[in-house]
PDB file of C-alpha atoms in Angstrom:
ATOM      1  CA  MET U   1      57.315  14.877 121.609  1.00  0.00           C
ATOM      2  CA  PHE U   2      58.125  11.074 120.772  1.00  0.00           C
ATOM      3  CA  ALA U   3      55.625   8.676 120.383  1.00  0.00           C
ATOM      4  CA  SER U   4      56.293   5.214 122.338  1.00  0.00           C
ATOM      5  CA  ASP U   5      55.266   3.041 119.217  1.00  0.00           C
ATOM      6  CA  PRO U   6      58.412   2.826 116.716  1.00  0.00           C
ATOM      7  CA  VAL U   7      56.831   3.687 113.597  1.00  0.00           C
ATOM      8  CA  GLN U   8      55.823   6.765 115.466  1.00  0.00           C
ATOM      9  CA  GLY U   9      57.402   9.867 116.225  1.00  0.00           C
ATOM     10  CA  PRO U  10      57.727  13.516 114.498  1.00  0.00           C
ATOM     11  CA  ALA U  11      57.692  13.907 110.730  1.00  0.00           C
ATOM     12  CA  PRO U  12      60.863  15.523 109.913  1.00  0.00           C
ATOM     13  CA  LEU U  13      62.780  12.536 111.965  1.00  0.00           C
ATOM     14  CA  MET U  14      60.060   9.864 109.505  1.00  0.00           C
ATOM     15  CA  ASP U  15      61.315  11.171 106.858  1.00  0.00           C
ATOM     16  CA  THR U  16      65.303  11.471 107.161  1.00  0.00           C
ATOM     17  CA  THR U  17      66.838   8.640 105.284  1.00  0.00           C
ATOM     18  CA  LEU U  18      69.280   6.379 105.224  1.00  0.00           C
ATOM     19  CA  ASP U  19      71.429   8.369 101.964  1.00  0.00           C
ATOM     20  CA  GLN U  20      70.828  11.641 104.911  1.00  0.00           C
ATOM     21  CA  LEU U  21      72.650  10.184 107.211  1.00  0.00           C
ATOM     22  CA  ARG U  22      75.435   9.478 104.948  1.00  0.00           C
ATOM     23  CA  SER U  23      75.721  12.438 103.794  1.00  0.00           C
ATOM     24  CA  LEU U  24      75.940  14.064 107.586  1.00  0.00           C
ATOM     25  CA  ILE U  25      79.053  11.542 108.370  1.00  0.00           C
ATOM     26  CA  ALA U  26      80.362  12.564 105.416  1.00  0.00           C
ATOM     27  CA  VAL U  27      80.519  15.931 105.713  1.00  0.00           C
ATOM     28  CA  ARG U  28      82.063  15.559 109.074  1.00  0.00           C
ATOM     29  CA  ASP U  29      84.830  13.347 108.428  1.00  0.00           C
ATOM     30  CA  THR U  30      85.663  15.313 105.475  1.00  0.00           C
ATOM     31  CA  GLY U  31      84.768  19.503 106.030  1.00  0.00           C
ATOM     32  CA  SER U  32      83.125  20.196 103.877  1.00  0.00           C
ATOM     33  CA  ALA U  33      79.767  19.291 101.931  1.00  0.00           C
ATOM     34  CA  LEU U  34      82.592  19.759  98.680  1.00  0.00           C
ATOM     35  CA  ARG U  35      84.980  17.004  99.919  1.00  0.00           C
ATOM     36  CA  ALA U  36      82.698  14.978 100.956  1.00  0.00           C
ATOM     37  CA  ALA U  37      80.169  15.109  97.302  1.00  0.00           C
ATOM     38  CA  ARG U  38      84.053  14.293  95.489  1.00  0.00           C
ATOM     39  CA  LEU U  39      83.811  10.984  98.001  1.00  0.00           C
ATOM     40  CA  LEU U  40      80.237   9.867  97.893  1.00  0.00           C
ATOM     41  CA  ASP U  41      80.933  10.700  93.758  1.00  0.00           C
ATOM     42  CA  ARG U  42      78.006  13.154  94.164  1.00  0.00           C
ATOM     43  CA  ASP U  43      77.328  16.591  93.079  1.00  0.00           C
ATOM     44  CA  GLN U  44      77.832  19.028  96.346  1.00  0.00           C
ATOM     45  CA  SER U  45      74.648  20.639  95.545  1.00  0.00           C
ATOM     46  CA  SER U  46      72.995  17.500  96.248  1.00  0.00           C
ATOM     47  CA  VAL U  47      74.883  16.644  99.514  1.00  0.00           C
ATOM     48  CA  GLN U  48      74.084  20.441 100.252  1.00  0.00           C
ATOM     49  CA  LYS U  49      70.654  20.307 100.605  1.00  0.00           C
ATOM     50  CA  GLN U  50      71.134  16.976 102.370  1.00  0.00           C
ATOM     51  CA  ILE U  51      72.465  18.678 105.533  1.00  0.00           C
ATOM     52  CA  ASP U  52      70.353  22.152 105.170  1.00  0.00           C
ATOM     53  CA  THR U  53      67.055  19.321 105.173  1.00  0.00           C
ATOM     54  CA  LEU U  54      68.791  18.230 108.239  1.00  0.00           C
ATOM     55  CA  ASN U  55      69.979  21.202 109.863  1.00  0.00           C
ATOM     56  CA  ARG U  56      66.781  22.378 109.916  1.00  0.00           C
ATOM     57  CA  ASN U  57      63.960  19.256 110.463  1.00  0.00           C
ATOM     58  CA  LEU U  58      66.515  17.841 113.055  1.00  0.00           C
ATOM     59  CA  GLY U  59      67.658  21.181 114.000  1.00  0.00           C
ATOM     60  CA  ALA U  60      63.609  21.674 115.213  1.00  0.00           C
ATOM     61  CA  LEU U  61      63.557  19.204 116.631  1.00  0.00           C
ATOM     62  CA  CYS U  62      67.133  19.249 119.306  1.00  0.00           C
ATOM     63  CA  GLY U  63      66.772  22.911 119.793  1.00  0.00           C
ATOM     64  CA  GLU U  64      69.811  23.546 117.646  1.00  0.00           C
ATOM     65  CA  PRO U  65      71.544  23.259 114.188  1.00  0.00           C
ATOM     66  CA  LEU U  66      73.818  20.189 113.401  1.00  0.00           C
ATOM     67  CA  VAL U  67      76.231  22.613 111.362  1.00  0.00           C
ATOM     68  CA  LEU U  68      76.835  26.345 110.933  1.00  0.00           C
ATOM     69  CA  LYS U  69      78.393  27.352 108.075  1.00  0.00           C
ATOM     70  CA  GLN U  70      82.203  29.192 108.210  1.00  0.00           C
ATOM     71  CA  GLY U  71      82.515  31.291 104.588  1.00  0.00           C
ATOM     72  CA  ARG U  72      83.326  30.424 101.211  1.00  0.00           C
ATOM     73  CA  GLY U  73      86.568  27.611 101.386  1.00  0.00           C
ATOM     74  CA  ARG U  74      86.143  27.217 105.379  1.00  0.00           C
ATOM     75  CA  ASP U  75      85.174  24.176 106.553  1.00  0.00           C
ATOM     76  CA  VAL U  76      81.417  23.594 108.768  1.00  0.00           C
ATOM     77  CA  VAL U  77      81.266  23.677 112.526  1.00  0.00           C
ATOM     78  CA  PHE U  78      79.446  20.831 113.895  1.00  0.00           C
ATOM     79  CA  THR U  79      77.820  22.031 117.307  1.00  0.00           C
ATOM     80  CA  GLY U  80      77.476  19.556 120.272  1.00  0.00           C
ATOM     81  CA  THR U  81      74.524  18.298 119.308  1.00  0.00           C
ATOM     82  CA  GLY U  82      75.740  17.718 115.687  1.00  0.00           C
ATOM     83  CA  GLU U  83      78.752  15.466 116.686  1.00  0.00           C
ATOM     84  CA  ALA U  84      75.677  13.792 118.749  1.00  0.00           C
ATOM     85  CA  LEU U  85      73.713  12.551 115.646  1.00  0.00           C
ATOM     86  CA  VAL U  86      76.798  12.060 113.060  1.00  0.00           C
ATOM     87  CA  GLU U  87      77.745   9.514 115.941  1.00  0.00           C
ATOM     88  CA  ALA U  88      73.484   7.656 116.422  1.00  0.00           C
ATOM     89  CA  ALA U  89      73.797   8.117 113.198  1.00  0.00           C
ATOM     90  CA  ARG U  90      77.212   5.896 112.345  1.00  0.00           C
ATOM     91  CA  ASP U  91      75.169   3.625 114.765  1.00  0.00           C
ATOM     92  CA  THR U  92      72.081   3.915 112.523  1.00  0.00           C
ATOM     93  CA  LEU U  93      74.213   2.714 110.373  1.00  0.00           C
ATOM     94  CA  GLU U  94      76.527  -0.213 111.383  1.00  0.00           C
ATOM     95  CA  ASN U  95      73.528  -1.465 112.843  1.00  0.00           C
ATOM     96  CA  TRP U  96      71.615  -2.186 109.975  1.00  0.00           C
ATOM     97  CA  ARG U  97      74.650  -2.821 107.968  1.00  0.00           C
ATOM     98  CA  ASP U  98      74.821  -6.212 110.027  1.00  0.00           C
ATOM     99  CA  ARG U  99      70.967  -7.340 110.497  1.00  0.00           C
ATOM    100  CA  ILE U 100      71.754  -7.212 106.552  1.00  0.00           C
ATOM    101  CA  ARG U 101      74.578  -9.334 107.096  1.00  0.00           C
ATOM    102  CA  MET U 102      73.519 -11.312 109.546  1.00  0.00           C
ATOM    103  CA  CYS U 103      70.411 -12.031 107.262  1.00  0.00           C
ATOM    104  CA  ARG U 104      72.621 -12.732 104.035  1.00  0.00           C
ATOM    105  CA  ASP U 105      74.918 -15.811 106.388  1.00  0.00           C
ATOM    106  CA  ARG U 106      71.186 -17.404 108.150  1.00  0.00           C
ATOM    107  CA  ALA U 107      70.204 -17.990 104.963  1.00  0.00           C
ATOM    108  CA  GLY U 108      73.786 -19.400 103.805  1.00  0.00           C
ATOM    109  CA  ALA U 109      72.602 -18.954  99.720  1.00  0.00           C
ATOM    110  CA  LEU U 110      75.091 -15.531  99.048  1.00  0.00           C
ATOM    111  CA  VAL U 111      78.991 -14.375  98.619  1.00  0.00           C
ATOM    112  CA  VAL U 112      78.997 -10.410  97.069  1.00  0.00           C
ATOM    113  CA  VAL U 113      82.631 -10.240  95.973  1.00  0.00           C
ATOM    114  CA  GLY U 114      84.176  -7.754  94.727  1.00  0.00           C
ATOM    115  CA  THR U 115      86.817  -6.950  91.825  1.00  0.00           C
ATOM    116  CA  THR U 116      88.135  -4.162  90.261  1.00  0.00           C
ATOM    117  CA  ARG U 117      88.591  -3.884  86.475  1.00  0.00           C
ATOM    118  CA  PHE U 118      92.094  -5.201  87.194  1.00  0.00           C
ATOM    119  CA  THR U 119      91.774  -7.838  89.281  1.00  0.00           C
ATOM    120  CA  LEU U 120      88.267  -9.441  87.630  1.00  0.00           C
ATOM    121  CA  GLY U 121      91.190 -12.306  85.942  1.00  0.00           C
ATOM    122  CA  ALA U 122      91.670 -13.646  88.518  1.00  0.00           C
ATOM    123  CA  LEU U 123      88.860 -14.409  90.545  1.00  0.00           C
ATOM    124  CA  THR U 124      87.643 -16.093  87.115  1.00  0.00           C
ATOM    125  CA  SER U 125      89.679 -18.754  87.660  1.00  0.00           C
ATOM    126  CA  VAL U 126      89.139 -19.202  91.316  1.00  0.00           C
ATOM    127  CA  GLY U 127      85.195 -19.089  90.643  1.00  0.00           C
ATOM    128  CA  ALA U 128      86.292 -21.782  88.499  1.00  0.00           C
ATOM    129  CA  VAL U 129      87.048 -24.549  91.273  1.00  0.00           C
ATOM    130  CA  VAL U 130      83.471 -23.720  93.107  1.00  0.00           C
ATOM    131  CA  ALA U 131      81.358 -23.247  90.915  1.00  0.00           C
ATOM    132  CA  ASP U 132      80.739 -27.336  91.193  1.00  0.00           C
ATOM    133  CA  GLU U 133      80.125 -26.974  94.019  1.00  0.00           C
ATOM    134  CA  PHE U 134      78.474 -23.562  94.630  1.00  0.00           C
ATOM    135  CA  ARG U 135      76.006 -25.245  91.766  1.00  0.00           C
ATOM    136  CA  ARG U 136      75.135 -28.028  94.229  1.00  0.00           C
ATOM    137  CA  ARG U 137      74.543 -26.440  97.186  1.00  0.00           C
ATOM    138  CA  ASP U 138      72.154 -23.505  94.973  1.00  0.00           C
ATOM    139  CA  VAL U 139      74.463 -20.876  95.905  1.00  0.00           C
ATOM    140  CA  GLU U 140      75.141 -17.891  94.802  1.00  0.00           C
ATOM    141  CA  LEU U 141      78.229 -15.389  94.124  1.00  0.00           C
ATOM    142  CA  ARG U 142      77.367 -12.133  93.111  1.00  0.00           C
ATOM    143  CA  ILE U 143      80.021  -9.859  91.268  1.00  0.00           C
ATOM    144  CA  GLU U 144      79.970  -6.378  92.593  1.00  0.00           C
ATOM    145  CA  HIS U 145      82.233  -3.913  90.006  1.00  0.00           C
ATOM    146  CA  VAL U 146      84.705  -2.209  92.794  1.00  0.00           C
ATOM    147  CA  ARG U 147      87.338   0.981  92.376  1.00  0.00           C
ATOM    148  CA  SER U 148      90.288   0.801  93.474  1.00  0.00           C
ATOM    149  CA  LYS U 149      89.779   3.984  96.365  1.00  0.00           C
ATOM    150  CA  ASP U 150      86.227   1.577  97.948  1.00  0.00           C
ATOM    151  CA  VAL U 151      88.823  -1.950  97.331  1.00  0.00           C
ATOM    152  CA  LEU U 152      88.900  -1.152 101.801  1.00  0.00           C
ATOM    153  CA  PRO U 153      85.755   0.645 102.439  1.00  0.00           C
ATOM    154  CA  LYS U 154      83.838  -1.929 100.624  1.00  0.00           C
ATOM    155  CA  LEU U 155      85.005  -4.547 102.830  1.00  0.00           C
ATOM    156  CA  ARG U 156      84.914  -2.962 106.278  1.00  0.00           C
ATOM    157  CA  SER U 157      80.988  -1.170 105.400  1.00  0.00           C
ATOM    158  CA  LYS U 158      79.442  -4.582 104.635  1.00  0.00           C
ATOM    159  CA  GLU U 159      78.949  -3.980 101.231  1.00  0.00           C
ATOM    160  CA  VAL U 160      81.089  -7.187 100.139  1.00  0.00           C
ATOM    161  CA  ASP U 161      81.902 -10.861 101.668  1.00  0.00           C
ATOM    162  CA  LEU U 162      84.902 -10.421  99.715  1.00  0.00           C
ATOM    163  CA  VAL U 163      87.095  -8.310  97.923  1.00  0.00           C
ATOM    164  CA  CYS U 164      89.686  -8.372  95.164  1.00  0.00           C
ATOM    165  CA  GLY U 165      92.289  -4.797  94.079  1.00  0.00           C
ATOM    166  CA  SER U 166      94.853  -2.773  95.534  1.00  0.00           C
ATOM    167  CA  ILE U 167      95.631  -1.066  98.155  1.00  0.00           C
ATOM    168  CA  ALA U 168      99.010   1.553  98.316  1.00  0.00           C
ATOM    169  CA  LEU U 169     101.310   0.976 102.279  1.00  0.00           C
ATOM    170  CA  PRO U 170     104.488   1.761 103.417  1.00  0.00           C
ATOM    171  CA  GLU U 171     106.768  -0.615 101.909  1.00  0.00           C
ATOM    172  CA  GLY U 172     107.028  -3.941 104.629  1.00  0.00           C
ATOM    173  CA  HIS U 173     103.344  -3.716 105.933  1.00  0.00           C
ATOM    174  CA  GLY U 174     101.091  -6.387 105.769  1.00  0.00           C
ATOM    175  CA  ALA U 175      97.126  -5.257 105.756  1.00  0.00           C
ATOM    176  CA  PRO U 176      95.106  -3.144 107.661  1.00  0.00           C
ATOM    177  CA  ALA U 177      94.701  -5.078 111.103  1.00  0.00           C
ATOM    178  CA  ASP U 178      90.896  -5.569 111.155  1.00  0.00           C
ATOM    179  CA  CYS U 179      91.331  -7.471 107.476  1.00  0.00           C
ATOM    180  CA  GLU U 180      93.090 -10.857 105.785  1.00  0.00           C
ATOM    181  CA  VAL U 181      94.944 -10.852 102.470  1.00  0.00           C
ATOM    182  CA  ARG U 182      96.375 -13.571  99.880  1.00  0.00           C
ATOM    183  CA  GLU U 183      98.422 -11.717  98.192  1.00  0.00           C
ATOM    184  CA  PHE U 184      99.258 -11.105  94.667  1.00  0.00           C
ATOM    185  CA  SER U 185     101.869  -8.786  94.734  1.00  0.00           C
ATOM    186  CA  ARG U 186     104.238  -6.568  95.680  1.00  0.00           C
ATOM    187  CA  THR U 187     105.316  -3.608  93.420  1.00  0.00           C
ATOM    188  CA  GLY U 188     105.521   0.457  93.023  1.00  0.00           C
ATOM    189  CA  PRO U 189     103.463   1.963  90.869  1.00  0.00           C
ATOM    190  CA  SER U 190     104.658   3.483  86.927  1.00  0.00           C
ATOM    191  CA  VAL U 191     104.425   6.034  84.931  1.00  0.00           C
ATOM    192  CA  LEU U 192     102.383   6.392  81.416  1.00  0.00           C
ATOM    193  CA  THR U 193     103.314  10.390  79.767  1.00  0.00           C
ATOM    194  CA  ASN U 194     103.471  11.771  76.789  1.00  0.00           C
ATOM    195  CA  LEU U 195     106.695  13.668  77.070  1.00  0.00           C
ATOM    196  CA  SER U 196     108.801  13.625  74.843  1.00  0.00           C
ATOM    197  CA  THR U 197     112.411  12.085  75.795  1.00  0.00           C
ATOM    198  CA  ARG U 198     113.688  15.932  76.216  1.00  0.00           C
ATOM    199  CA  LEU U 199     111.626  16.753  78.896  1.00  0.00           C
ATOM    200  CA  LEU U 200     111.633  13.223  80.815  1.00  0.00           C
ATOM    201  CA  PRO U 201     114.732  11.285  78.859  1.00  0.00           C
ATOM    202  CA  GLY U 202     113.255   8.227  81.472  1.00  0.00           C
ATOM    203  CA  PRO U 203     114.187   5.242  81.598  1.00  0.00           C
ATOM    204  CA  GLU U 204     113.263   5.964  84.898  1.00  0.00           C
ATOM    205  CA  VAL U 205     111.729   7.998  87.357  1.00  0.00           C
ATOM    206  CA  LYS U 206     112.483   8.759  90.498  1.00  0.00           C
ATOM    207  CA  VAL U 207     109.627   9.815  93.117  1.00  0.00           C
ATOM    208  CA  SER U 208     111.555  13.464  93.584  1.00  0.00           C
ATOM    209  CA  ALA U 209     111.178  13.731  90.502  1.00  0.00           C
ATOM    210  CA  LEU U 210     107.576  14.236  90.483  1.00  0.00           C
ATOM    211  CA  ARG U 211     107.169  17.615  92.150  1.00  0.00           C
ATOM    212  CA  GLU U 212     108.638  18.674  88.209  1.00  0.00           C
ATOM    213  CA  LEU U 213     107.019  16.849  86.037  1.00  0.00           C
ATOM    214  CA  PRO U 214     103.357  17.782  85.032  1.00  0.00           C
ATOM    215  CA  LEU U 215     101.326  15.033  86.569  1.00  0.00           C
ATOM    216  CA  VAL U 216      97.228  13.672  85.819  1.00  0.00           C
ATOM    217  CA  VAL U 217      96.381  12.149  89.111  1.00  0.00           C
ATOM    218  CA  PRO U 218      93.002  11.793  91.328  1.00  0.00           C
ATOM    219  CA  ASP U 219      91.328  13.334  93.620  1.00  0.00           C
ATOM    220  CA  HIS U 220      90.874   9.623  95.817  1.00  0.00           C
ATOM    221  CA  GLY U 221      92.380   5.543  95.627  1.00  0.00           C
ATOM    222  CA  LEU U 222      95.915   4.007  95.755  1.00  0.00           C
ATOM    223  CA  ILE U 223      97.172   6.803  93.886  1.00  0.00           C
ATOM    224  CA  ALA U 224      96.610   8.995  95.575  1.00  0.00           C
ATOM    225  CA  ASP U 225      97.300   7.648  98.938  1.00  0.00           C
ATOM    226  CA  CYS U 226     101.136   6.851  97.685  1.00  0.00           C
ATOM    227  CA  LEU U 227     101.203  10.363  96.513  1.00  0.00           C
ATOM    228  CA  ARG U 228     100.216  11.565 100.105  1.00  0.00           C
ATOM    229  CA  GLY U 229     102.580   8.853 101.781  1.00  0.00           C
ATOM    230  CA  TRP U 230     105.096  10.453 100.127  1.00  0.00           C
ATOM    231  CA  PHE U 231     105.252  14.184 100.042  1.00  0.00           C
ATOM    232  CA  GLY U 232     102.313  14.809 102.667  1.00  0.00           C
ATOM    233  CA  GLY U 233      98.782  15.427 103.500  1.00  0.00           C
ATOM    234  CA  ASP U 234      99.179  18.777 101.080  1.00  0.00           C
ATOM    235  CA  HIS U 235     100.728  16.378  98.659  1.00  0.00           C
ATOM    236  CA  ARG U 236      98.137  18.464  95.976  1.00  0.00           C
ATOM    237  CA  ARG U 237     100.169  21.466  96.710  1.00  0.00           C
ATOM    238  CA  GLN U 238     103.066  20.433  96.532  1.00  0.00           C
ATOM    239  CA  LEU U 239     102.758  18.916  92.586  1.00  0.00           C
ATOM    240  CA  ASN U 240     102.489  20.037  89.018  1.00  0.00           C
ATOM    241  CA  ILE U 241      98.651  19.446  88.628  1.00  0.00           C
ATOM    242  CA  ALA U 242      98.042  19.314  84.744  1.00  0.00           C
ATOM    243  CA  ALA U 243      94.669  17.301  85.245  1.00  0.00           C
ATOM    244  CA  GLN U 244      91.994  16.007  87.492  1.00  0.00           C
ATOM    245  CA  ILE U 245      90.675  12.347  86.885  1.00  0.00           C
ATOM    246  CA  ASP U 246      87.946  10.829  88.695  1.00  0.00           C
ATOM    247  CA  ALA U 247      89.760   6.826  86.133  1.00  0.00           C
ATOM    248  CA  VAL U 248      92.395   5.609  84.727  1.00  0.00           C
ATOM    249  CA  THR U 249      90.620   3.962  81.152  1.00  0.00           C
ATOM    250  CA  TYR U 250      89.421   8.860  81.935  1.00  0.00           C
ATOM    251  CA  GLY U 251      93.349   9.750  81.501  1.00  0.00           C
ATOM    252  CA  LEU U 252      94.939   6.757  79.280  1.00  0.00           C
ATOM    253  CA  GLU U 253      92.445   8.704  76.485  1.00  0.00           C
ATOM    254  CA  LEU U 254      93.086  12.354  78.258  1.00  0.00           C
ATOM    255  CA  LEU U 255      96.917  11.789  77.480  1.00  0.00           C
ATOM    256  CA  CYS U 256      96.174   9.888  73.774  1.00  0.00           C
ATOM    257  CA  SER U 257      93.627  12.658  72.433  1.00  0.00           C
ATOM    258  CA  ALA U 258      94.138  15.429  70.092  1.00  0.00           C
ATOM    259  CA  LEU U 259      94.389  18.111  72.865  1.00  0.00           C
ATOM    260  CA  PRO U 260      97.348  19.758  74.375  1.00  0.00           C
ATOM    261  CA  VAL U 261      97.055  17.655  77.574  1.00  0.00           C
ATOM    262  CA  ARG U 262     101.343  16.565  78.000  1.00  0.00           C
ATOM    263  CA  GLY U 263     102.070  14.192  81.284  1.00  0.00           C
ATOM    264  CA  CYS U 264     102.302  11.884  83.395  1.00  0.00           C
ATOM    265  CA  MET U 265      99.967   9.491  85.192  1.00  0.00           C
ATOM    266  CA  LEU U 266     100.806   7.843  87.869  1.00  0.00           C
ATOM    267  CA  VAL U 267      99.121   3.333  87.352  1.00  0.00           C
ATOM    268  CA  THR U 268     100.069   0.277  88.961  1.00  0.00           C
ATOM    269  CA  HIS U 269     102.671  -1.627  87.745  1.00  0.00           C
ATOM    270  CA  GLY U 270     100.025  -4.311  86.294  1.00  0.00           C
ATOM    271  CA  ILE U 271      97.669  -1.412  84.251  1.00  0.00           C
ATOM    272  CA  GLY U 272     101.645  -0.498  82.859  1.00  0.00           C
ATOM    273  CA  GLU U 273     102.650  -3.757  81.734  1.00  0.00           C
ATOM    274  CA  MET U 274      99.176  -4.033  79.812  1.00  0.00           C
ATOM    275  CA  VAL U 275      99.764  -0.826  78.074  1.00  0.00           C
ATOM    276  CA  ARG U 276     103.005  -1.433  76.950  1.00  0.00           C
ATOM    277  CA  ASP U 277     102.285  -5.289  75.943  1.00  0.00           C
ATOM    278  CA  GLY U 278      98.995  -3.906  73.621  1.00  0.00           C
ATOM    279  CA  ARG U 279      96.450  -4.955  76.507  1.00  0.00           C
ATOM    280  CA  MET U 280      95.143  -1.950  76.955  1.00  0.00           C
ATOM    281  CA  ALA U 281      91.780  -0.157  74.119  1.00  0.00           C
ATOM    282  CA  THR U 282      93.796   3.061  74.177  1.00  0.00           C
ATOM    283  CA  GLY U 283      97.335   3.658  76.350  1.00  0.00           C
ATOM    284  CA  GLY U 284      99.037   3.147  72.429  1.00  0.00           C
ATOM    285  CA  GLY U 285     101.789   5.653  71.800  1.00  0.00           C
ATOM    286  CA  LEU U 286     103.012   6.349  75.848  1.00  0.00           C
ATOM    287  CA  ARG U 287     106.419   5.154  77.479  1.00  0.00           C
ATOM    288  CA  VAL U 288     105.939   3.021  80.482  1.00  0.00           C
ATOM    289  CA  LEU U 289     108.006   4.586  82.634  1.00  0.00           C
ATOM    290  CA  PRO U 290     108.742   2.329  86.224  1.00  0.00           C
ATOM    291  CA  VAL U 291     108.738   4.802  89.346  1.00  0.00           C
ATOM    292  CA  VAL U 292     112.007   4.539  91.904  1.00  0.00           C
ATOM    293  CA  ASN U 293     111.273   5.714  95.187  1.00  0.00           C
ATOM    294  CA  ASP U 294     114.262   8.394  96.828  1.00  0.00           C
ATOM    295  CA  THR U 295     112.347   9.214  99.719  1.00  0.00           C
ATOM    296  CA  PRO U 296     112.647   7.713 102.710  1.00  0.00           C
ATOM    297  CA  VAL U 297     108.999   6.796 102.482  1.00  0.00           C
ATOM    298  CA  ARG U 298     109.162   3.600 100.269  1.00  0.00           C
ATOM    299  CA  MET U 299     105.465   3.343  99.087  1.00  0.00           C
ATOM    300  CA  GLN U 300     103.871  -0.555  97.387  1.00  0.00           C
ATOM    301  CA  ILE U 301     101.595  -1.048  96.093  1.00  0.00           C
ATOM    302  CA  LEU U 302      99.844  -4.212  97.359  1.00  0.00           C
ATOM    303  CA  THR U 303      97.627  -6.241  94.811  1.00  0.00           C
ATOM    304  CA  GLY U 304      95.473  -9.040  96.625  1.00  0.00           C
ATOM    305  CA  ALA U 305      92.474 -10.586  97.759  1.00  0.00           C
ATOM    306  CA  PHE U 306      90.867  -8.983 101.279  1.00  0.00           C
ATOM    307  CA  ARG U 307      88.277 -10.363 104.095  1.00  0.00           C
ATOM    308  CA  ARG U 308      87.565  -9.189 107.425  1.00  0.00           C
ATOM    309  CA  ARG U 309      89.675 -10.850 109.879  1.00  0.00           C
ATOM    310  CA  ASP U 310      86.356 -11.146 111.854  1.00  0.00           C
ATOM    311  CA  ASP U 311      84.821 -13.739 109.156  1.00  0.00           C
ATOM    312  CA  ALA U 312      87.948 -15.734 109.303  1.00  0.00           C
ATOM    313  CA  ALA U 313      86.625 -18.417 112.193  1.00  0.00           C
ATOM    314  CA  ARG U 314      84.296 -19.050 110.048  1.00  0.00           C
ATOM    315  CA  ASP U 315      83.212 -22.852 109.279  1.00  0.00           C
ATOM    316  CA  GLY U 316      85.929 -24.552 106.374  1.00  0.00           C
ATOM    317  CA  SER U 317      82.139 -25.514 103.634  1.00  0.00           C
ATOM    318  CA  HIS U 318      80.992 -22.454 104.317  1.00  0.00           C
ATOM    319  CA  PRO U 319      80.662 -21.210 100.951  1.00  0.00           C
ATOM    320  CA  LEU U 320      83.233 -17.463 101.557  1.00  0.00           C
ATOM    321  CA  SER U 321      85.084 -19.901 103.826  1.00  0.00           C
ATOM    322  CA  MET U 322      85.911 -22.246 100.205  1.00  0.00           C
ATOM    323  CA  LEU U 323      86.401 -19.725  97.915  1.00  0.00           C
ATOM    324  CA  TRP U 324      88.902 -18.344 100.255  1.00  0.00           C
ATOM    325  CA  ALA U 325      90.937 -21.278 100.284  1.00  0.00           C
ATOM    326  CA  ALA U 326      90.151 -21.486  97.170  1.00  0.00           C
ATOM    327  CA  LEU U 327      92.778 -18.014  96.533  1.00  0.00           C
ATOM    328  CA  ALA U 328      95.224 -19.884  98.674  1.00  0.00           C
ATOM    329  CA  ARG U 329      95.456 -23.307  95.867  1.00  0.00           C
TER     330      ARG U 329
END
């Protein structure tokens, strides 16, 4: 069935794409095409079509389908074949990432840095420190916009060499074991609200009180991680969700719009300060209240620059090492 020549093989296998493999992994990790689509920022129909194609094509080659549907609202079940091919897909994607990274390192002429919208300013000042040396050595510094939910995933998948952004973690915890961090700040979140002082007097909001408030929340990212840390994996069932968003700017526009949406949006302390000081294009008229931890799990938002721990062994003259050292200064 399979030719020894690597460019030959059955058409269903040769037509399989890396994007299809990524969707297969996402469905396995999340349990459904709907949740995988949210994770990948795709339409559910697109992800489902890819899984159906893999199920049909690779299932025919292997003699067993990869996944079994369990009915509406229930997680899909992966067969033994499906589990094996998910692991093969992980190996394939990791191999490609490693090879691309090796080629980039061999050339030594490109450093890819990810940054969220709200940490771009910190990177700008650091970039000025290495700019002359990078120009002398003809090193390209490429900047990519990263959303908060993708800060560590983009780094771990080796799509970026260094990333500036924020993550949520319990108080007192350091960066994940596979990462090094240059800390900019550790703060608690803040609440932006258009609720009246009668409904939410202030001057602060206790975590335990969030259950009773109408919340504007994202599905993924550091705020979702905070809520998960405070209330557990089923936090959405415990909360009164007035609106679901995928970006801070959308939440600001929603709370400031003429729509009768009244609620509270959790944000980082830094974004709260920007709204309070009028440094955001939207958000005027919203009150900013600090969130006070009164639960056993005290969540913090760590903002900083992150790199993979295995990159710490690089020679100090490597462009990435130079940029990391500039961050320390």
